[in-house]
Amino acid sequence: MNPLVSVVLPVKNGFPHLQATIDSLRCQTYRNFEVIVEDGVSTDGTLDYLRTIGDLPSLKVTSAPDSGIGQAYARGLEHCQ
């Protein structure tokens, strides 16, 4: 059995770090995972970059104002399968 792994990524204006994380996920041999990105309304090109990604098993992106990383993680967990 291959359990689904959920990767929750809270981000706000962290484009270079997010890009490195996505590149790392692309290299994984275990492919039964979902990526949930909770964006805090980035202004650094993060959302534009996320729209170009089409090679991950599952990618869900939400962008909304939040009160910080705790709220972003909580929102992300709500979207996990």
Coordinates of C-alpha atoms in Angstrom, one line a residue:
M1 CA 0.0 0.0 0.0
N2 CA 1.3 3.5 -0.9
P3 CA -0.2 6.0 1.5
L4 CA -0.9 9.5 0.3
V5 CA 1.6 12.1 1.7
S6 CA 0.4 15.7 2.0
V7 CA 3.0 18.4 1.8
V8 CA 1.6 21.7 3.2
L9 CA 3.6 24.8 2.2
P10 CA 2.6 28.1 3.7
V11 CA 4.3 31.0 1.8
K12 CA 4.3 34.7 1.5
N13 CA 6.8 36.4 -0.8
G14 CA 9.1 33.4 -0.5
F15 CA 9.5 32.7 -4.2
P16 CA 13.2 31.5 -4.3
H17 CA 12.6 29.2 -1.4
L18 CA 9.3 27.9 -2.8
Q19 CA 11.0 27.3 -6.2
A20 CA 13.8 25.2 -4.5
T21 CA 11.1 23.2 -2.6
I22 CA 9.2 22.4 -5.8
D23 CA 12.4 21.4 -7.5
S24 CA 13.1 19.0 -4.6
L25 CA 9.6 17.5 -4.8
R26 CA 10.1 16.9 -8.5
C27 CA 13.2 14.7 -7.7
Q28 CA 11.2 12.4 -5.3
T29 CA 10.8 8.9 -6.5
Y30 CA 7.8 8.3 -4.3
R31 CA 5.0 9.9 -6.3
N32 CA 1.9 9.4 -4.2
F33 CA 1.8 12.9 -2.7
E34 CA -0.2 16.1 -2.9
V35 CA 1.2 19.6 -2.5
I36 CA -1.0 22.2 -0.8
V37 CA 0.3 25.8 -1.1
E38 CA -1.3 28.3 1.2
D39 CA -0.2 31.7 -0.1
G40 CA -0.6 34.8 2.0
V41 CA -1.2 37.1 -1.0
S42 CA 2.4 37.2 -2.3
T43 CA 3.6 40.1 -4.5
D44 CA 6.9 38.6 -5.6
G45 CA 5.8 36.4 -8.5
T46 CA 5.0 33.4 -6.4
L47 CA 1.5 32.9 -7.8
D48 CA 2.7 33.4 -11.4
Y49 CA 5.3 30.7 -10.8
L50 CA 2.8 28.3 -9.3
R51 CA 0.5 28.7 -12.3
T52 CA 3.3 27.3 -14.5
I53 CA 3.7 24.0 -12.6
G54 CA 2.1 21.1 -14.3
D55 CA 4.3 18.1 -13.5
L56 CA 3.5 17.3 -9.9
P57 CA 1.0 14.6 -9.0
S58 CA -1.4 17.0 -7.3
L59 CA -1.0 20.7 -6.6
K60 CA -3.6 22.9 -4.9
V61 CA -3.0 26.6 -4.5
T62 CA -5.0 29.0 -2.3
S63 CA -4.1 32.7 -2.0
A64 CA -5.8 34.7 0.7
P65 CA -4.8 37.1 3.5
D66 CA -4.0 35.3 6.8
S67 CA -2.9 36.2 10.3
G68 CA 0.4 34.3 10.0
I69 CA 2.0 30.9 9.5
G70 CA -0.3 29.2 12.1
Q71 CA -3.4 30.1 10.2
A72 CA -1.8 29.2 6.9
Y73 CA -1.0 25.7 8.1
A74 CA -4.5 25.3 9.5
R75 CA -6.0 26.2 6.2
G76 CA -3.6 23.9 4.4
L77 CA -4.5 21.0 6.6
E78 CA -8.2 21.6 5.8
H79 CA -7.4 20.9 2.1
C80 CA -5.4 17.7 2.7
Q81 CA -6.9 14.4 1.4

